[in-house]
Amino acid sequence: DAKTTQPNSMESNEEEPVHLPCNHSTISGTDYIHWYRQLPSQGPEYVIHGLTSNVNNRMASLAIAEDRKSSTLILHRATLRDAAVYYCILSYNTDKLIFGTGTRLQVFP
Amino acid sequence: GAVVSQHPSWVICKSGTSVKIECRSLDFQATTMFWYRQFPKQSLMLMATSNEGSKATYEQGVEKDKFLINHASLTLSTLTVTSAHPEDSSFYICRVLAQGGSPLHFGNGTRLTVT
């Protein structure tokens, strides 16, 4: 089975960009890469997802390595509301999910 | 808008009682839903896969008689924690199976506290 690895925690200052890495060296060709974030006592919130190409939306950008063995979630300008645990998740047909351990992002004013 | 509705968002119950948690798919019919459990500072752990009209599939180590799952309609799955004990206190999250390539659809979770 594929596996994802994330740093336990990261810090950022407000208004600065944040790059959250995820290693998934055993990803299969059909696994989608999802990023979700979670606040205490809340369900996971969708951030972004992709398969092979880089993706952009109003919340973030997803940079996927050419070999797909790693990806980076980019928050272009961190705000205090971006403080959360960010999960990198692999999915095959959205059936079976492989969760990363999550990165706790702290944002300082 | 929300695709999945999970209720209640929190519940406190006494040891020995049973608690039912509901997960509703709002936007589409869901033949498959998933139930997760999350302990503090840990990732989500899959407990079981709920299949409409058939028995749920439980992950190894999850007691099927303790965590009863009913998926009687295409929009509703329920998880009943029977004879709850303090060690069952946790955050329970449901997910609705969507089409491949689409975002994942999670509920907002239920905080269960057993006293």
mmCIF file of N, CA, C and O in Angstrom, chain B residues 15-78:
data_model
loop_
_atom_site.group_PDB
_atom_site.id
_atom_site.type_symbol
_atom_site.label_atom_id
_atom_site.label_comp_id
_atom_site.label_asym_id
_atom_site.label_seq_id
_atom_site.Cartn_x
_atom_site.Cartn_y
_atom_site.Cartn_z
ATOM 1 N N SER B 15 -21.992 6.002 31.056
ATOM 2 C CA SER B 15 -21.438 4.688 30.781
ATOM 3 C C SER B 15 -22.542 3.633 30.798
ATOM 4 O O SER B 15 -23.415 3.655 31.670
ATOM 5 N N GLY B 16 -22.540 2.772 29.802
ATOM 6 C CA GLY B 16 -23.544 1.717 29.720
ATOM 7 C C GLY B 16 -24.697 2.023 28.793
ATOM 8 O O GLY B 16 -25.457 1.125 28.420
ATOM 9 N N THR B 17 -24.836 3.256 28.424
ATOM 10 C CA THR B 17 -25.914 3.630 27.501
ATOM 11 C C THR B 17 -25.430 3.541 26.062
ATOM 12 O O THR B 17 -24.239 3.378 25.798
ATOM 13 N N SER B 18 -26.391 3.635 25.132
ATOM 14 C CA SER B 18 -26.053 3.568 23.708
ATOM 15 C C SER B 18 -26.279 4.927 23.056
ATOM 16 O O SER B 18 -27.159 5.684 23.464
ATOM 17 N N VAL B 19 -25.501 5.207 22.055
ATOM 18 C CA VAL B 19 -25.576 6.488 21.361
ATOM 19 C C VAL B 19 -25.625 6.244 19.859
ATOM 20 O O VAL B 19 -24.853 5.438 19.332
ATOM 21 N N LYS B 20 -26.516 6.950 19.182
ATOM 22 C CA LYS B 20 -26.638 6.807 17.729
ATOM 23 C C LYS B 20 -26.166 8.069 17.043
ATOM 24 O O LYS B 20 -26.562 9.183 17.406
ATOM 25 N N ILE B 21 -25.340 7.902 16.038
ATOM 26 C CA ILE B 21 -24.846 9.018 15.246
ATOM 27 C C ILE B 21 -25.335 8.840 13.815
ATOM 28 O O ILE B 21 -25.244 7.746 13.254
ATOM 29 N N GLU B 22 -25.840 9.904 13.225
ATOM 30 C CA GLU B 22 -26.380 9.838 11.866
ATOM 31 C C GLU B 22 -25.473 10.534 10.870
ATOM 32 O O GLU B 22 -24.873 11.560 11.158
ATOM 33 N N CYS B 23 -25.436 9.969 9.685
ATOM 34 C CA CYS B 23 -24.682 10.572 8.592
ATOM 35 C C CYS B 23 -25.578 10.576 7.364
ATOM 36 O O CYS B 23 -26.019 9.531 6.904
ATOM 37 N N ARG B 24 -25.846 11.765 6.857
ATOM 38 C CA ARG B 24 -26.732 11.899 5.710
ATOM 39 C C ARG B 24 -26.008 12.466 4.504
ATOM 40 O O ARG B 24 -25.248 13.432 4.619
ATOM 41 N N SER B 25 -26.256 11.861 3.364
ATOM 42 C CA SER B 25 -25.756 12.394 2.107
ATOM 43 C C SER B 25 -26.826 13.332 1.560
ATOM 44 O O SER B 25 -27.952 12.924 1.320
ATOM 45 N N LEU B 26 -26.477 14.595 1.365
ATOM 46 C CA LEU B 26 -27.476 15.599 1.000
ATOM 47 C C LEU B 26 -27.631 15.774 -0.513
ATOM 48 O O LEU B 26 -28.716 16.101 -0.995
ATOM 49 N N ASP B 27 -26.569 15.575 -1.232
ATOM 50 C CA ASP B 27 -26.591 15.931 -2.658
ATOM 51 C C ASP B 27 -26.777 14.758 -3.599
ATOM 52 O O ASP B 27 -27.164 14.948 -4.752
ATOM 53 N N PHE B 28 -26.468 13.562 -3.141
ATOM 54 C CA PHE B 28 -26.575 12.432 -4.051
ATOM 55 C C PHE B 28 -26.794 11.153 -3.253
ATOM 56 O O PHE B 28 -26.567 11.109 -2.046
ATOM 57 N N GLN B 29 -27.219 10.145 -3.961
ATOM 58 C CA GLN B 29 -27.432 8.854 -3.321
ATOM 59 C C GLN B 29 -26.092 8.186 -3.090
ATOM 60 O O GLN B 29 -25.226 8.177 -3.973
ATOM 61 N N ALA B 30 -25.936 7.645 -1.919
ATOM 62 C CA ALA B 30 -24.660 7.062 -1.538
ATOM 63 C C ALA B 30 -24.828 5.603 -1.154
ATOM 64 O O ALA B 30 -25.372 5.299 -0.095
ATOM 65 N N THR B 31 -24.349 4.730 -2.013
ATOM 66 C CA THR B 31 -24.433 3.315 -1.671
ATOM 67 C C THR B 31 -23.378 2.927 -0.650
ATOM 68 O O THR B 31 -23.500 1.917 0.020
ATOM 69 N N THR B 32 -22.355 3.748 -0.546
ATOM 70 C CA THR B 32 -21.267 3.431 0.377
ATOM 71 C C THR B 32 -20.909 4.652 1.209
ATOM 72 O O THR B 32 -20.741 5.743 0.668
ATOM 73 N N MET B 33 -20.828 4.438 2.499
ATOM 74 C CA MET B 33 -20.360 5.478 3.417
ATOM 75 C C MET B 33 -19.302 4.854 4.319
ATOM 76 O O MET B 33 -19.229 3.627 4.460
ATOM 77 N N PHE B 34 -18.509 5.700 4.916
ATOM 78 C CA PHE B 34 -17.419 5.224 5.757
ATOM 79 C C PHE B 34 -17.500 5.888 7.128
ATOM 80 O O PHE B 34 -17.905 7.040 7.256
ATOM 81 N N TRP B 35 -17.094 5.139 8.167
ATOM 82 C CA TRP B 35 -17.031 5.683 9.512
ATOM 83 C C TRP B 35 -15.598 5.644 10.013
ATOM 84 O O TRP B 35 -14.918 4.620 9.911
ATOM 85 N N TYR B 36 -15.171 6.795 10.540
ATOM 86 C CA TYR B 36 -13.819 6.938 11.056
ATOM 87 C C TYR B 36 -13.872 7.323 12.534
ATOM 88 O O TYR B 36 -14.833 7.900 13.014
ATOM 89 N N ARG B 37 -12.772 7.042 13.184
ATOM 90 C CA ARG B 37 -12.617 7.426 14.572
ATOM 91 C C ARG B 37 -11.289 8.172 14.666
ATOM 92 O O ARG B 37 -10.312 7.806 14.004
ATOM 93 N N GLN B 38 -11.276 9.215 15.485
ATOM 94 C CA GLN B 38 -10.062 10.011 15.603
ATOM 95 C C GLN B 38 -9.773 10.311 17.047
ATOM 96 O O GLN B 38 -10.582 10.938 17.739
ATOM 97 N N PHE B 39 -8.614 9.880 17.509
ATOM 98 C CA PHE B 39 -8.163 10.193 18.854
ATOM 99 C C PHE B 39 -7.356 11.484 18.807
ATOM 100 O O PHE B 39 -6.867 11.883 17.744
ATOM 101 N N PRO B 40 -7.207 12.145 19.966
ATOM 102 C CA PRO B 40 -6.492 13.428 19.995
ATOM 103 C C PRO B 40 -5.113 13.344 19.354
ATOM 104 O O PRO B 40 -4.356 12.413 19.593
ATOM 105 N N LYS B 41 -4.839 14.305 18.514
ATOM 106 C CA LYS B 41 -3.540 14.474 17.852
ATOM 107 C C LYS B 41 -3.184 13.294 16.955
ATOM 108 O O LYS B 41 -1.999 13.037 16.707
ATOM 109 N N GLN B 42 -4.198 12.566 16.507
ATOM 110 C CA GLN B 42 -3.959 11.472 15.582
ATOM 111 C C GLN B 42 -4.786 11.677 14.323
ATOM 112 O O GLN B 42 -5.723 12.472 14.292
ATOM 113 N N SER B 43 -4.424 10.932 13.306
ATOM 114 C CA SER B 43 -5.162 11.007 12.059
ATOM 115 C C SER B 43 -6.441 10.172 12.159
ATOM 116 O O SER B 43 -6.682 9.503 13.155
ATOM 117 N N LEU B 44 -7.254 10.269 11.126
ATOM 118 C CA LEU B 44 -8.490 9.488 11.109
ATOM 119 C C LEU B 44 -8.170 8.014 10.888
ATOM 120 O O LEU B 44 -7.321 7.662 10.066
ATOM 121 N N MET B 45 -8.888 7.154 11.607
ATOM 122 C CA MET B 45 -8.725 5.717 11.445
ATOM 123 C C MET B 45 -10.042 5.125 10.973
ATOM 124 O O MET B 45 -11.077 5.329 11.596
ATOM 125 N N LEU B 46 -9.996 4.404 9.878
ATOM 126 C CA LEU B 46 -11.196 3.799 9.340
ATOM 127 C C LEU B 46 -11.699 2.706 10.277
ATOM 128 O O LEU B 46 -10.940 1.813 10.671
ATOM 129 N N MET B 47 -12.981 2.793 10.628
ATOM 130 C CA MET B 47 -13.588 1.770 11.465
ATOM 131 C C MET B 47 -14.334 0.748 10.617
ATOM 132 O O MET B 47 -14.212 -0.460 10.829
ATOM 133 N N ALA B 48 -15.133 1.255 9.694
ATOM 134 C CA ALA B 48 -15.977 0.350 8.922
ATOM 135 C C ALA B 48 -16.485 1.027 7.670
ATOM 136 O O ALA B 48 -16.516 2.254 7.571
ATOM 137 N N THR B 49 -16.854 0.190 6.722
ATOM 138 C CA THR B 49 -17.463 0.653 5.476
ATOM 139 C C THR B 49 -18.907 0.227 5.491
ATOM 140 O O THR B 49 -19.219 -0.961 5.688
ATOM 141 N N SER B 50 -19.787 1.197 5.295
ATOM 142 C CA SER B 50 -21.221 0.983 5.366
ATOM 143 C C SER B 50 -21.786 0.845 3.955
ATOM 144 O O SER B 50 -21.603 1.724 3.124
ATOM 145 N N ASN B 51 -22.455 -0.255 3.702
ATOM 146 C CA ASN B 51 -22.995 -0.515 2.371
ATOM 147 C C ASN B 51 -24.524 -0.584 2.429
ATOM 148 O O ASN B 51 -25.082 -1.332 3.237
ATOM 149 N N GLU B 52 -25.165 0.184 1.586
ATOM 150 C CA GLU B 52 -26.627 0.223 1.577
ATOM 151 C C GLU B 52 -27.205 -1.143 1.257
ATOM 152 O O GLU B 52 -26.812 -1.769 0.268
ATOM 153 N N GLY B 53 -28.079 -1.589 2.119
ATOM 154 C CA GLY B 53 -28.774 -2.843 1.879
ATOM 155 C C GLY B 53 -27.997 -4.097 2.223
ATOM 156 O O GLY B 53 -28.486 -5.207 2.006
ATOM 157 N N SER B 54 -26.810 -3.956 2.752
ATOM 158 C CA SER B 54 -26.043 -5.137 3.141
ATOM 159 C C SER B 54 -25.251 -4.852 4.398
ATOM 160 O O SER B 54 -25.247 -3.737 4.911
ATOM 161 N N LYS B 55 -24.583 -5.871 4.884
ATOM 162 C CA LYS B 55 -23.841 -5.715 6.131
ATOM 163 C C LYS B 55 -22.616 -4.827 5.940
ATOM 164 O O LYS B 55 -21.988 -4.836 4.877
ATOM 165 N N ALA B 56 -22.289 -4.135 6.996
ATOM 166 C CA ALA B 56 -21.093 -3.293 6.961
ATOM 167 C C ALA B 56 -19.840 -4.163 7.013
ATOM 168 O O ALA B 56 -19.860 -5.293 7.521
ATOM 169 N N THR B 57 -18.773 -3.608 6.496
ATOM 170 C CA THR B 57 -17.472 -4.282 6.552
ATOM 171 C C THR B 57 -16.624 -3.572 7.587
ATOM 172 O O THR B 57 -16.357 -2.375 7.466
ATOM 173 N N TYR B 58 -16.186 -4.312 8.597
ATOM 174 C CA TYR B 58 -15.434 -3.716 9.694
ATOM 175 C C TYR B 58 -13.939 -3.941 9.513
ATOM 176 O O TYR B 58 -13.500 -4.985 9.039
ATOM 177 N N GLU B 59 -13.177 -2.956 9.953
ATOM 178 C CA GLU B 59 -11.725 -3.092 9.933
ATOM 179 C C GLU B 59 -11.281 -4.006 11.074
ATOM 180 O O GLU B 59 -11.999 -4.190 12.066
ATOM 181 N N GLN B 60 -10.105 -4.535 10.912
ATOM 182 C CA GLN B 60 -9.580 -5.439 11.933
ATOM 183 C C GLN B 60 -9.475 -4.722 13.269
ATOM 184 O O GLN B 60 -8.984 -3.587 13.353
ATOM 185 N N GLY B 61 -9.960 -5.390 14.308
ATOM 186 C CA GLY B 61 -9.882 -4.824 15.643
ATOM 187 C C GLY B 61 -11.089 -4.002 16.049
ATOM 188 O O GLY B 61 -11.192 -3.591 17.210
ATOM 189 N N VAL B 62 -12.017 -3.765 15.144
ATOM 190 C CA VAL B 62 -13.228 -3.016 15.469
ATOM 191 C C VAL B 62 -14.346 -4.005 15.763
ATOM 192 O O VAL B 62 -14.664 -4.844 14.920
ATOM 193 N N GLU B 63 -14.951 -3.884 16.938
ATOM 194 C CA GLU B 63 -15.991 -4.832 17.337
ATOM 195 C C GLU B 63 -17.317 -4.498 16.672
ATOM 196 O O GLU B 63 -17.926 -3.458 16.952
ATOM 197 N N LYS B 64 -17.783 -5.377 15.835
ATOM 198 C CA LYS B 64 -19.023 -5.110 15.108
ATOM 199 C C LYS B 64 -20.242 -5.085 16.009
ATOM 200 O O LYS B 64 -21.242 -4.424 15.721
ATOM 201 N N ASP B 65 -20.193 -5.822 17.133
ATOM 202 C CA ASP B 65 -21.339 -5.827 18.047
ATOM 203 C C ASP B 65 -21.367 -4.580 18.914
ATOM 204 O O ASP B 65 -22.391 -4.271 19.520
ATOM 205 N N LYS B 66 -20.267 -3.908 18.998
ATOM 206 C CA LYS B 66 -20.210 -2.694 19.804
ATOM 207 C C LYS B 66 -20.536 -1.472 18.941
ATOM 208 O O LYS B 66 -21.180 -0.543 19.388
ATOM 209 N N PHE B 67 -20.086 -1.485 17.733
ATOM 210 C CA PHE B 67 -20.316 -0.363 16.813
ATOM 211 C C PHE B 67 -21.246 -0.847 15.695
ATOM 212 O O PHE B 67 -20.804 -1.339 14.659
ATOM 213 N N LEU B 68 -22.539 -0.687 15.950
ATOM 214 C CA LEU B 68 -23.540 -1.169 15.009
ATOM 215 C C LEU B 68 -23.760 -0.152 13.900
ATOM 216 O O LEU B 68 -23.990 1.018 14.159
ATOM 217 N N ILE B 69 -23.697 -0.630 12.692
ATOM 218 C CA ILE B 69 -23.887 0.256 11.542
ATOM 219 C C ILE B 69 -25.107 -0.199 10.755
ATOM 220 O O ILE B 69 -25.265 -1.370 10.447
ATOM 221 N N ASN B 70 -25.953 0.794 10.450
ATOM 222 C CA ASN B 70 -27.137 0.526 9.659
ATOM 223 C C ASN B 70 -27.165 1.490 8.485
ATOM 224 O O ASN B 70 -27.054 2.691 8.670
ATOM 225 N N HIS B 71 -27.313 0.953 7.303
ATOM 226 C CA HIS B 71 -27.341 1.797 6.097
ATOM 227 C C HIS B 71 -28.600 1.419 5.334
ATOM 228 O O HIS B 71 -28.538 0.773 4.295
ATOM 229 N N ALA B 72 -29.728 1.846 5.880
ATOM 230 C CA ALA B 72 -31.018 1.383 5.389
ATOM 231 C C ALA B 72 -31.512 2.121 4.160
ATOM 232 O O ALA B 72 -32.414 1.653 3.473
ATOM 233 N N SER B 73 -30.943 3.276 3.881
ATOM 234 C CA SER B 73 -31.370 4.011 2.691
ATOM 235 C C SER B 73 -30.155 4.565 1.982
ATOM 236 O O SER B 73 -29.041 4.524 2.502
ATOM 237 N N LEU B 74 -30.368 5.073 0.805
ATOM 238 C CA LEU B 74 -29.255 5.585 0.006
ATOM 239 C C LEU B 74 -28.743 6.938 0.478
ATOM 240 O O LEU B 74 -27.784 7.466 -0.074
ATOM 241 N N THR B 75 -29.377 7.494 1.494
ATOM 242 C CA THR B 75 -28.916 8.792 1.980
ATOM 243 C C THR B 75 -28.597 8.800 3.469
ATOM 244 O O THR B 75 -28.200 9.837 4.003
ATOM 245 N N LEU B 76 -28.746 7.674 4.130
ATOM 246 C CA LEU B 76 -28.549 7.682 5.577
ATOM 247 C C LEU B 76 -27.807 6.436 6.060
ATOM 248 O O LEU B 76 -28.186 5.313 5.752
ATOM 249 N N SER B 77 -26.767 6.683 6.819
ATOM 250 C CA SER B 77 -26.067 5.614 7.533
ATOM 251 C C SER B 77 -26.001 6.020 9.002
ATOM 252 O O SER B 77 -25.795 7.199 9.304
ATOM 253 N N THR B 78 -26.193 5.061 9.884
ATOM 254 C CA THR B 78 -26.115 5.361 11.311
ATOM 255 C C THR B 78 -25.083 4.466 11.972
ATOM 256 O O THR B 78 -24.907 3.298 11.604
#
